[in-house]
Coordinates of C-alpha atoms and ligand atoms in Angstrom, one line a residue:
Chain A
M1 CA -18.6 -28.1 41.4
A2 CA -19.7 -24.7 42.3
S3 CA -20.6 -23.6 38.9
T4 CA -23.2 -26.3 38.4
V5 CA -25.3 -24.9 41.2
T6 CA -25.0 -21.3 40.5
L7 CA -28.6 -20.3 40.1
A8 CA -28.6 -18.3 43.2
K9 CA -25.4 -16.5 42.5
P10 CA -25.9 -12.9 41.5
L11 CA -24.8 -11.9 38.0
A12 CA -22.1 -9.5 39.2
L13 CA -20.5 -12.3 41.1
H14 CA -20.4 -14.5 38.0
W15 CA -18.5 -11.7 36.3
Q16 CA -16.1 -11.3 39.2
Q17 CA -15.5 -14.9 39.9
P18 CA -16.7 -17.2 37.2
G19 CA -16.8 -20.9 38.0
P20 CA -14.4 -23.2 36.1
R21 CA -17.1 -24.0 33.5
L22 CA -18.0 -20.4 32.8
F23 CA -14.3 -19.5 32.6
A24 CA -13.6 -22.4 30.2
T25 CA -16.5 -21.1 28.0
I26 CA -15.1 -17.6 28.1
K27 CA -11.7 -18.9 27.2
G28 CA -13.0 -21.1 24.4
L29 CA -15.0 -18.1 22.9
L30 CA -11.9 -15.9 23.1
F31 CA -9.9 -18.6 21.4
L32 CA -12.3 -18.7 18.5
L33 CA -12.6 -14.9 18.4
C34 CA -8.9 -14.6 17.9
L35 CA -9.1 -16.8 14.9
L36 CA -11.6 -14.6 13.2
P37 CA -9.1 -12.1 11.7
L38 CA -7.2 -15.1 10.2
A39 CA -10.4 -16.5 8.8
Q40 CA -11.3 -13.1 7.3
L41 CA -7.8 -12.6 5.8
L42 CA -7.8 -16.1 4.2
W43 CA -11.3 -15.6 2.9
H44 CA -10.4 -12.2 1.4
A45 CA -7.2 -13.6 -0.1
L46 CA -8.6 -16.9 -1.5
L47 CA -12.2 -16.2 -2.3
G48 CA -12.5 -12.4 -2.4
H49 CA -11.6 -10.5 -5.5
A50 CA -8.6 -8.7 -4.1
V51 CA -6.3 -7.3 -6.8
N52 CA -3.2 -8.1 -4.9
P53 CA -4.2 -10.8 -2.4
I54 CA -0.7 -11.8 -1.4
E55 CA 0.1 -8.3 -0.3
D56 CA -3.1 -8.0 1.6
L57 CA -2.4 -11.3 3.4
T58 CA 1.2 -10.3 4.4
R59 CA 0.1 -6.9 5.6
G60 CA -3.0 -8.1 7.3
L61 CA -1.0 -10.7 9.3
G62 CA 1.6 -8.1 10.2
T63 CA -1.1 -5.7 11.4
W64 CA -2.7 -8.4 13.5
T65 CA 0.6 -9.4 15.0
L66 CA 1.0 -5.8 16.2
R67 CA -2.6 -5.6 17.4
F68 CA -2.3 -8.8 19.4
L69 CA 0.9 -7.5 21.0
L70 CA -0.9 -4.3 22.0
I71 CA -4.0 -6.2 23.2
T72 CA -1.8 -8.3 25.4
L73 CA -0.2 -5.1 26.8
C74 CA -3.7 -3.8 27.6
V75 CA -4.4 -6.6 30.1
S76 CA -2.5 -5.1 33.1
P77 CA -3.9 -1.6 32.7
L78 CA -7.4 -3.0 32.4
R79 CA -6.9 -5.0 35.5
A80 CA -5.8 -1.8 37.3
L81 CA -8.9 0.0 36.1
G82 CA -11.0 -2.6 37.8
A83 CA -11.4 -5.4 35.3
P84 CA -11.9 -8.8 37.0
G85 CA -8.8 -10.9 37.9
W86 CA -9.5 -13.7 35.5
L87 CA -8.5 -11.5 32.7
L88 CA -4.9 -12.1 33.7
R89 CA -5.5 -15.8 33.1
L90 CA -6.3 -15.1 29.4
R91 CA -3.2 -13.0 28.8
R92 CA -1.0 -16.0 27.9
M93 CA -3.4 -17.0 25.1
L94 CA -3.4 -13.4 23.7
G95 CA 0.4 -13.4 23.8
L96 CA 0.6 -16.7 22.0
Y97 CA -1.8 -15.5 19.4
A98 CA 0.6 -12.6 18.7
F99 CA 3.3 -15.2 18.2
F100 CA 1.0 -17.3 16.0
Y101 CA 0.2 -14.3 13.7
A102 CA 3.9 -13.4 13.7
C103 CA 4.7 -16.9 12.5
L104 CA 2.2 -16.7 9.7
H105 CA 3.4 -13.2 8.8
L106 CA 6.9 -14.5 8.6
L107 CA 5.8 -17.5 6.6
T108 CA 4.1 -15.4 4.0
Y109 CA 7.3 -13.3 3.6
L110 CA 9.5 -16.4 3.3
W111 CA 7.2 -18.2 1.0
L112 CA 5.0 -15.8 -1.1
D113 CA 7.5 -12.9 -1.1
Q114 CA 10.9 -14.7 -1.4
F115 CA 9.9 -18.3 -2.4
F116 CA 12.4 -19.6 0.1
D117 CA 15.4 -18.1 -1.7
W118 CA 17.6 -18.2 1.4
G119 CA 20.4 -16.1 -0.1
A120 CA 18.0 -13.3 -1.0
I121 CA 16.4 -13.6 2.5
V122 CA 19.7 -13.2 4.3
R123 CA 20.7 -10.3 2.1
D124 CA 17.3 -8.7 2.8
I125 CA 17.7 -9.1 6.6
V126 CA 21.1 -7.6 6.5
K127 CA 20.4 -4.8 4.0
R128 CA 16.9 -3.5 4.8
P129 CA 16.4 -2.0 8.3
F130 CA 12.7 -2.7 8.3
I131 CA 13.3 -6.4 7.7
T132 CA 16.2 -6.5 10.3
V133 CA 14.0 -5.0 12.9
G134 CA 11.0 -7.3 12.1
M135 CA 13.3 -10.3 12.3
L136 CA 14.7 -9.2 15.6
A137 CA 11.2 -8.7 17.0
F138 CA 10.3 -12.2 15.8
L139 CA 13.5 -13.8 17.3
L140 CA 12.8 -12.1 20.7
L141 CA 9.3 -13.5 20.6
L142 CA 10.6 -17.1 20.4
P143 CA 11.9 -17.4 24.0
L144 CA 8.7 -15.9 25.3
A145 CA 6.6 -18.4 23.3
I146 CA 8.8 -21.4 24.4
T147 CA 8.6 -20.4 28.1
S148 CA 4.9 -19.8 28.1
T149 CA 4.1 -23.3 29.5
D150 CA 3.3 -24.0 33.2
G151 CA 6.5 -26.0 33.5
W152 CA 8.7 -23.2 32.4
I153 CA 6.8 -20.7 34.6
R154 CA 7.6 -22.9 37.6
R155 CA 11.2 -23.5 36.6
L156 CA 12.0 -19.9 36.0
K157 CA 10.3 -18.6 39.1
R158 CA 10.9 -14.8 39.4
N159 CA 13.1 -14.8 36.3
W160 CA 10.0 -15.7 34.2
G161 CA 8.5 -12.3 34.8
K162 CA 11.8 -10.6 34.1
L163 CA 12.2 -12.5 30.8
H164 CA 8.7 -11.7 29.7
R165 CA 9.5 -8.0 30.1
L166 CA 11.1 -8.5 26.7
V167 CA 7.7 -7.6 25.3
Y168 CA 8.5 -4.0 26.2
V169 CA 11.2 -4.3 23.5
I170 CA 9.4 -6.4 21.0
A171 CA 6.3 -4.1 20.6
P172 CA 8.4 -1.0 20.0
L173 CA 10.4 -3.0 17.4
G174 CA 7.2 -3.9 15.7
V175 CA 6.1 -0.3 15.5
L176 CA 9.5 0.7 14.2
H177 CA 9.3 -2.0 11.6
Y178 CA 6.0 -0.5 10.5
L179 CA 7.3 3.1 10.5
W180 CA 10.3 2.1 8.4
L181 CA 8.3 0.1 5.8
V182 CA 5.7 2.7 4.8
K183 CA 6.5 4.7 1.8
R184 CA 5.3 8.1 2.8
D185 CA 2.1 8.2 4.8
L186 CA 3.1 7.7 8.5
Q187 CA -0.4 8.1 9.8
S188 CA -1.3 4.5 10.7
P189 CA 2.1 3.5 12.2
L190 CA 2.0 6.7 14.2
I191 CA -1.5 5.7 15.6
Y192 CA 0.0 2.4 16.8
A193 CA 3.0 4.2 18.1
A194 CA 0.7 6.5 20.2
I195 CA -1.3 3.6 21.6
L196 CA 1.9 1.8 22.5
A197 CA 3.3 4.9 24.1
V198 CA 0.3 5.2 26.4
L199 CA 0.6 1.5 27.4
L200 CA 4.3 1.8 28.2
L201 CA 4.2 5.2 29.9
W202 CA 1.4 3.9 32.2
R203 CA 3.8 1.2 33.2
L204 CA 6.7 3.6 33.7
W205 CA 4.5 5.8 35.8
R206 CA 3.3 2.9 37.9
Y207 CA 6.9 1.7 38.4
L208 CA 8.2 5.1 39.4
R209 CA 5.3 6.2 41.5
P210 CA 6.5 4.7 44.9
T211 CA 9.9 6.4 44.4
L212 CA 8.4 9.7 43.5
A213 CA 5.9 9.5 46.3
A214 CA 8.8 8.8 48.8
R215 CA 10.7 11.8 47.4
V216 CA 7.8 14.1 48.0
K217 CA 7.7 13.0 51.7
Chain B
M1 CA -12.2 -1.4 19.0
F2 CA -11.8 -5.1 18.8
P3 CA -15.4 -6.4 18.3
R4 CA -16.5 -3.5 16.2
E5 CA -13.6 -4.0 13.9
I6 CA -14.5 -7.6 13.5
T7 CA -18.1 -6.8 12.8
A8 CA -17.0 -4.2 10.2
M9 CA -14.8 -6.9 8.7
L10 CA -17.5 -9.4 8.4
I11 CA -19.9 -6.9 6.9
K12 CA -17.2 -5.8 4.4
T13 CA -16.5 -9.4 3.5
L14 CA -20.1 -10.1 3.0
T15 CA -20.7 -7.1 0.8
D16 CA -17.5 -7.9 -1.1
R17 CA -18.8 -11.4 -1.8
L18 CA -22.2 -10.0 -3.0
S19 CA -20.7 -7.5 -5.3
A20 CA -18.4 -10.2 -6.7
A21 CA -21.5 -11.6 -8.4
D22 CA -21.7 -8.4 -10.3
I23 CA -18.4 -8.8 -12.1
T24 CA -18.9 -8.6 -15.8
P25 CA -16.3 -9.7 -18.3
Q26 CA -14.9 -6.8 -20.2
E27 CA -16.6 -7.6 -23.5
V28 CA -20.1 -7.9 -22.0
Y29 CA -19.3 -4.7 -20.1
L30 CA -18.3 -2.8 -23.3
N31 CA -21.3 -4.1 -25.2
R32 CA -23.6 -3.0 -22.4
R33 CA -22.0 0.4 -22.5
Q34 CA -22.4 0.7 -26.2
F35 CA -26.0 -0.4 -25.9
M36 CA -26.5 2.3 -23.3
A37 CA -24.9 4.9 -25.5
G38 CA -27.2 3.9 -28.4
S39 CA -30.4 3.8 -26.5
A40 CA -29.9 6.5 -23.9
G41 CA -27.4 8.7 -25.7
L42 CA -29.7 11.6 -25.6
L43 CA -30.0 11.5 -21.9
L44 CA -26.4 10.8 -20.8
P45 CA -23.5 13.2 -21.3
V46 CA -21.5 11.8 -24.1
S47 CA -18.3 12.1 -22.1
A48 CA -19.5 9.6 -19.5
I49 CA -20.0 6.8 -21.9
A50 CA -17.9 7.7 -24.9
A51 CA -16.2 4.9 -26.6
L52 CA -12.9 6.2 -28.0
P53 CA -12.0 4.9 -31.5
A54 CA -8.3 4.2 -31.6
A55 CA -5.9 2.7 -34.1
K56 CA -3.8 -0.3 -33.1
S57 CA -0.1 0.3 -32.6
P58 CA 3.0 -1.8 -33.3
L59 CA 4.4 -0.4 -30.1
S60 CA 1.9 -2.4 -28.0
T61 CA 3.0 -5.5 -26.2
S62 CA 1.3 -8.8 -27.1
E63 CA 1.1 -9.7 -23.4
K64 CA -2.4 -10.2 -21.9
P65 CA -3.8 -7.0 -20.3
N66 CA -4.9 -7.0 -16.8
S67 CA -8.7 -6.8 -16.2
R68 CA -10.4 -3.5 -16.0
D69 CA -11.2 -4.3 -12.4
D70 CA -7.5 -4.7 -11.6
I71 CA -6.6 -1.5 -13.3
T72 CA -9.3 0.6 -11.8
G73 CA -9.3 -0.9 -8.3
Y74 CA -5.7 -0.7 -7.3
N75 CA -4.3 2.7 -7.8
N76 CA -1.7 5.0 -6.3
Y77 CA -3.2 8.5 -6.5
Y78 CA -2.4 10.2 -3.2
E79 CA -4.6 13.2 -3.9
F80 CA -7.5 10.8 -3.1
G81 CA -5.9 8.9 -0.3
T82 CA -2.8 6.7 0.3
G83 CA -4.7 3.4 0.2
K84 CA -4.8 1.4 -3.0
D85 CA -8.6 1.3 -2.9
E86 CA -9.1 4.9 -2.0
P87 CA -8.8 6.5 -5.5
A88 CA -11.6 4.3 -6.8
L89 CA -13.7 5.4 -3.9
Y90 CA -13.0 9.1 -3.9
A91 CA -11.8 10.2 -7.3
Q92 CA -15.3 10.2 -8.7
R93 CA -15.7 13.7 -7.1
L94 CA -13.1 15.1 -9.5
K95 CA -14.8 17.3 -12.1
T96 CA -13.0 16.6 -15.3
R97 CA -15.0 19.0 -17.4
P98 CA -14.4 21.7 -18.3
W99 CA -10.7 21.0 -18.3
T100 CA -7.7 22.7 -19.9
V101 CA -4.0 22.0 -20.2
T102 CA -1.8 25.0 -20.5
V103 CA 1.5 24.4 -22.3
D104 CA 4.0 27.2 -21.9
G105 CA 7.6 28.2 -21.0
E106 CA 10.3 27.7 -23.6
V107 CA 8.0 27.5 -26.6
T108 CA 7.2 29.9 -29.4
R109 CA 3.5 29.2 -29.4
A110 CA 2.2 28.9 -25.8
R111 CA -1.3 27.5 -25.8
T112 CA -4.1 26.3 -23.6
F113 CA -5.7 23.1 -24.9
D114 CA -9.2 22.2 -24.1
I115 CA -9.8 18.6 -23.2
D116 CA -12.1 18.2 -26.2
S117 CA -9.3 19.2 -28.6
L118 CA -7.1 16.6 -27.0
L119 CA -9.7 13.9 -27.4
K120 CA -9.7 14.8 -31.1
M121 CA -6.0 14.1 -31.6
K122 CA -5.2 11.0 -33.6
L123 CA -5.7 8.4 -30.9
Q124 CA -3.9 5.0 -30.7
E125 CA -4.2 2.1 -28.4
R126 CA -1.0 1.4 -26.6
I127 CA -0.8 -1.8 -24.6
Y128 CA 2.0 -1.2 -22.2
R129 CA 3.6 -2.8 -19.2
L130 CA 3.5 -0.6 -16.1
R131 CA 6.0 -1.3 -13.3
C132 CA 5.4 0.4 -10.0
V133 CA 8.3 1.3 -7.8
E134 CA 6.6 -0.8 -5.0
G135 CA 7.4 -4.0 -6.9
W136 CA 4.2 -4.9 -8.7
S137 CA 3.3 -4.6 -12.4
M138 CA 0.3 -4.7 -14.8
V139 CA -0.3 -4.7 -18.5
I140 CA -2.6 -1.8 -19.4
P141 CA -4.4 -1.0 -22.7
W142 CA -4.1 2.8 -22.8
I143 CA -5.6 5.1 -25.4
G144 CA -3.7 8.2 -26.2
F145 CA -1.3 10.0 -28.5
P146 CA 2.4 10.7 -28.5
L147 CA 3.3 13.6 -26.3
A148 CA 5.5 14.7 -29.1
D149 CA 2.4 15.4 -31.2
L150 CA 1.3 18.0 -28.7
L151 CA 4.7 19.5 -28.1
K152 CA 5.3 20.0 -31.8
Q153 CA 2.2 22.2 -31.9
V154 CA 3.7 24.6 -29.4
Q155 CA 7.2 24.6 -31.1
P156 CA 9.7 24.2 -28.3
T157 CA 12.6 26.7 -28.4
S158 CA 16.2 25.6 -28.5
R159 CA 16.4 26.3 -24.8
A160 CA 13.7 23.8 -24.0
R161 CA 15.8 21.0 -22.4
Y162 CA 13.2 19.7 -19.8
V163 CA 9.5 19.3 -19.6
A164 CA 7.7 19.8 -16.3
F165 CA 4.2 18.5 -15.6
E166 CA 1.7 19.5 -12.9
T167 CA -1.4 17.8 -11.6
A168 CA -4.5 19.9 -11.0
L169 CA -4.8 20.9 -7.3
R170 CA -8.5 20.9 -6.2
P171 CA -8.7 20.8 -2.4
G172 CA -12.5 20.7 -2.6
E173 CA -12.5 17.6 -4.8
M174 CA -9.3 15.9 -3.6
P175 CA -9.7 14.7 0.1
G176 CA -6.1 13.5 0.1
V177 CA -4.5 16.9 -0.2
A178 CA -5.8 18.0 3.2
R179 CA -2.7 16.3 4.6
R180 CA 0.7 17.2 3.3
V181 CA 1.8 13.6 2.5
L182 CA 3.5 15.2 -0.6
D183 CA 4.3 18.8 -1.4
W184 CA 1.2 19.5 -3.6
P185 CA 0.6 20.0 -6.4
Y186 CA 2.0 16.7 -7.7
R187 CA 4.9 17.5 -10.1
E188 CA 6.8 15.4 -12.5
G189 CA 9.4 16.0 -15.2
L190 CA 11.2 14.5 -18.2
R191 CA 14.2 15.4 -20.3
I192 CA 13.0 16.8 -23.6
D193 CA 14.3 13.8 -25.6
E194 CA 12.4 11.5 -23.2
A195 CA 9.3 13.6 -23.7
M196 CA 9.6 13.5 -27.5
H197 CA 10.2 9.7 -27.5
P198 CA 7.5 7.8 -29.5
L199 CA 6.8 5.5 -26.5
T200 CA 5.9 8.5 -24.3
I201 CA 2.2 9.2 -24.6
L202 CA -0.6 11.3 -23.1
A203 CA -3.4 8.9 -22.3
V204 CA -7.0 10.0 -22.4
G205 CA -8.6 6.5 -22.4
L206 CA -8.4 3.0 -21.1
Y207 CA -10.0 -0.2 -22.5
G208 CA -11.7 1.6 -25.3
E209 CA -13.3 4.3 -23.2
V210 CA -12.5 7.6 -21.6
L211 CA -10.0 7.4 -18.8
P212 CA -11.6 6.5 -15.4
K213 CA -11.0 9.2 -12.8
Q214 CA -8.9 7.0 -10.5
N215 CA -6.5 6.4 -13.4
G216 CA -5.8 10.1 -13.9
A217 CA -8.7 11.5 -16.0
P218 CA -9.0 13.4 -18.1
V219 CA -5.4 13.3 -19.3
R220 CA -2.3 11.7 -17.9
L221 CA 1.3 10.9 -18.9
V222 CA 2.4 7.4 -19.6
V223 CA 6.2 6.6 -19.8
P224 CA 6.3 2.9 -19.8
W225 CA 10.1 2.4 -19.1
K226 CA 10.0 4.4 -15.9
Y227 CA 8.5 3.6 -12.5
G228 CA 4.8 4.4 -12.4
F229 CA 5.0 7.5 -10.3
K230 CA 6.7 9.3 -13.2
S231 CA 3.4 8.9 -15.2
I232 CA 1.7 11.9 -13.7
K233 CA -2.1 12.0 -13.6
S234 CA -4.8 14.6 -14.3
I235 CA -2.4 17.1 -15.9
S236 CA -3.3 20.8 -15.8
R237 CA 0.0 22.3 -16.9
I238 CA 3.0 21.4 -19.0
H239 CA 5.9 23.8 -18.8
L240 CA 9.1 23.6 -20.9
L241 CA 12.2 24.9 -19.4
E242 CA 16.0 24.9 -19.5
K243 CA 16.8 23.5 -16.0
Q244 CA 15.8 20.2 -14.5
P245 CA 12.5 20.8 -12.7
P246 CA 11.8 19.6 -9.1
T247 CA 9.6 16.5 -9.0
S248 CA 7.4 15.3 -6.1
W249 CA 8.8 12.0 -5.0
N250 CA 12.3 13.2 -5.5
M251 CA 11.6 16.2 -3.2
A252 CA 10.0 13.9 -0.7
A253 CA 12.9 11.4 -0.5
P254 CA 15.9 12.3 -2.8
N255 CA 17.8 9.2 -1.8
E256 CA 14.9 6.9 -2.7
Y257 CA 13.4 8.4 -5.8
G258 CA 15.7 9.9 -8.5
F259 CA 14.7 12.3 -11.3
Y260 CA 15.2 9.6 -14.0
S261 CA 13.6 6.6 -12.1
N262 CA 14.1 4.3 -15.1
V263 CA 13.0 0.8 -14.2
N264 CA 16.3 -0.9 -13.3
P265 CA 16.6 -4.3 -11.6
A266 CA 20.2 -3.6 -10.8
V267 CA 19.5 -0.5 -8.6
D268 CA 17.5 -1.4 -5.5
H269 CA 15.3 1.0 -3.7
P270 CA 17.0 1.5 -0.4
R271 CA 14.2 -0.3 1.4
W272 CA 13.3 -3.1 -1.0
S273 CA 14.8 -5.0 -3.9
Q274 CA 13.8 -4.1 -7.5
A275 CA 15.2 -7.3 -9.0
T276 CA 11.8 -9.0 -9.2
E277 CA 8.1 -7.9 -9.4
R278 CA 4.7 -9.5 -9.0
R279 CA 2.6 -9.1 -12.1
I280 CA -0.9 -8.5 -10.7
G281 CA -2.9 -11.7 -11.0
E282 CA 0.2 -14.0 -10.9
F283 CA 1.4 -16.2 -8.0
F284 CA 5.1 -16.3 -8.8
K285 CA 7.3 -13.3 -9.1
R286 CA 8.9 -12.3 -12.4
K287 CA 12.4 -11.0 -13.0
T288 CA 12.2 -7.2 -13.6
L289 CA 13.7 -6.2 -17.0
P290 CA 15.9 -3.2 -17.5
F291 CA 13.8 -0.2 -18.7
N292 CA 10.8 -2.4 -18.1
G293 CA 11.6 -4.4 -21.2
Y294 CA 11.7 -1.3 -23.4
G295 CA 15.6 -1.1 -23.5
E296 CA 15.8 -1.7 -27.2
Q297 CA 13.9 1.5 -27.8
V298 CA 15.2 3.7 -25.1
A299 CA 18.6 2.6 -23.8
G300 CA 20.1 4.9 -26.4
L301 CA 18.7 8.0 -24.6
Y302 CA 21.1 7.2 -21.7
R303 CA 24.3 6.3 -23.5
G304 CA 27.3 7.3 -21.5
M305 CA 25.3 8.0 -18.3
D306 CA 26.0 6.2 -15.1
L307 CA 22.5 4.9 -14.3
R308 CA 23.5 3.9 -10.8
R309 CA 24.2 7.5 -9.9
N310 CA 21.4 8.8 -12.1
F311 CA 18.8 6.4 -10.7
Ligands
LIG1 C1 6.8 -9.1 15.9 C2 7.1 -9.1 14.7 C3 6.5 -8.3 13.6 C4 5.4 -7.4 13.6 C5 4.7 -6.8 14.8 C6 5.2 -6.9 12.2 C7 4.2 -6.0 11.9 C8 4.0 -5.6 10.6 C9 3.1 -4.6 10.2 C10 2.2 -3.8 11.1 C11 3.1 -4.5 8.8 C12 2.4 -3.4 8.0 C13 1.1 -3.8 7.6 C14 0.4 -2.8 6.7 O1 1.1 -2.2 5.9 O2 -0.8 -2.6 6.9 C15 4.1 -5.4 8.4 C16 4.5 -5.6 7.0 C17 5.5 -6.4 6.6 N1 6.3 -7.1 7.4 FE1 6.2 -7.4 9.4 N2 6.0 -7.6 11.4 C18 6.8 -8.4 12.2 C19 7.8 -9.3 11.8 C20 8.2 -9.4 10.4 C21 9.3 -10.3 10.0 C22 10.1 -11.2 10.8 C23 9.4 -10.1 8.6 C24 10.3 -10.7 7.6 C25 11.5 -11.1 7.9 C26 8.4 -9.1 8.2 C27 8.2 -8.6 7.0 C28 7.2 -7.8 6.6 C29 6.9 -7.4 5.2 C30 7.7 -7.9 4.0 C31 5.8 -6.6 5.2 C32 5.1 -5.9 4.0 C33 5.8 -4.7 3.5 C34 5.2 -4.1 2.3 O3 4.1 -4.7 1.9 O4 5.7 -3.2 1.8 N3 7.7 -8.7 9.4 N4 4.6 -6.1 9.4

């Protein structure tokens, strides 16, 4: 194992090409780091003296779902800006965390908001655009979460990448959900919308660049 | 953004926990205040610590009031920010003295009332349910007097069919008005019979003391059968008029917030249900009552009106 005899390796090289042990450590730390928001939200809701802890929990989980979606979308641009290649190998975990927080967010809605009154839930989904859009975003996340395993990546081959472009639909739906649910002050959903716009426009630019360059010639 | 946010969160959580140890039950708190008033009354401005003597009222509910921490830590007062915790943080800048309330328009004796004269009105404790349009509710021990007591002093004319209210606009003291989240100043309105109804009060106190600033000091309206946003805070002007006045939330989104805005479980807000509510401090939701449970007293005001159209 290379990483056990790494004393001579310069630090920069560790950063660029960590050995399997170092990489496992980084991954483990990231795994724990991603649980911190959940720990904080639960702590605040259960042990803090929040006035409306259930609202704080639902909203906090929604906010972190959106944040994890955006963080996942940051990986490619960071790579293009010169971040080391192993970052790509952490992307799956970040995406799955977005799904994880989405599940908890949905659960707080189904349980603490509606108390599993399925009739009311269906009516809500049909009647309220912000719930419709949130539900759609969640349903679209499902196939991505299911096909995130190595087996599915192998089976789907090129189609796997195509399928996972669904995230370009899911994240805007998440922002729309947020825009539609606020009462009056659009400031924070607009901040998320702006970040998402940068992340998506960068992709569009990268996608169109070869065509544009060819035209200029 | 990511690690810094987490650090900030951890710090906030820790400080929250530490200050949790400071929580005092209301009675201890009041006694301490009275003690301070007794021992240091010469040094502190009376208004800052004044206990307000108030008679009990049969119009109070017997339900258990929410804690002072709930009532003063979770507020909608957009002049100080749109977060529920922001009014508690920023409203302390509001200078509530000197303060006057001008009452004019369709009245025979227009008058400007000084806040001290309002504090000298016959005060009552009114423990009311408050239902927010956002789907939560509290029980709040206000101290105040019927709005009718004030209006009688200015003698409304026969043309006075509506009452318009305005919140003071103080850009230097209200950080929230820098952004046009609403069309400032905040405005509200009632029909004259709603304004004269015995349940409708001007509140100047809470939990036995002068009103905390985040709750609308020094004087606010309380109309317990309407959604909370009708109960306008920090009033500087009351204007009686013949036509229905424009009101802030109605101007902002006419299809979402009507002029009447009576609590009505049968009429949903377009974006959420109004059938149930979460009483702050409770786990399960409650069914929302028509007119917030005050139907017996106020339903008569709306006889013959289609309350689905006049929401
Ligand atoms: C990918 C999917 C989703 C994302 C990214 C997302 C994101 C968000 C965000 C950012 C918020 C606002 C947080 C705040 O106010 O600070 C929120 C609130 C909320 N979301 Fe979602 N959400 C998603 C799915 C859903 C689903 C499936 C439901 C229910 C069917 C739902 C129901 C709610 C509710 C009830 C609120 C609180 C609204 C309120 O307090 O007024 N969300 N969500």
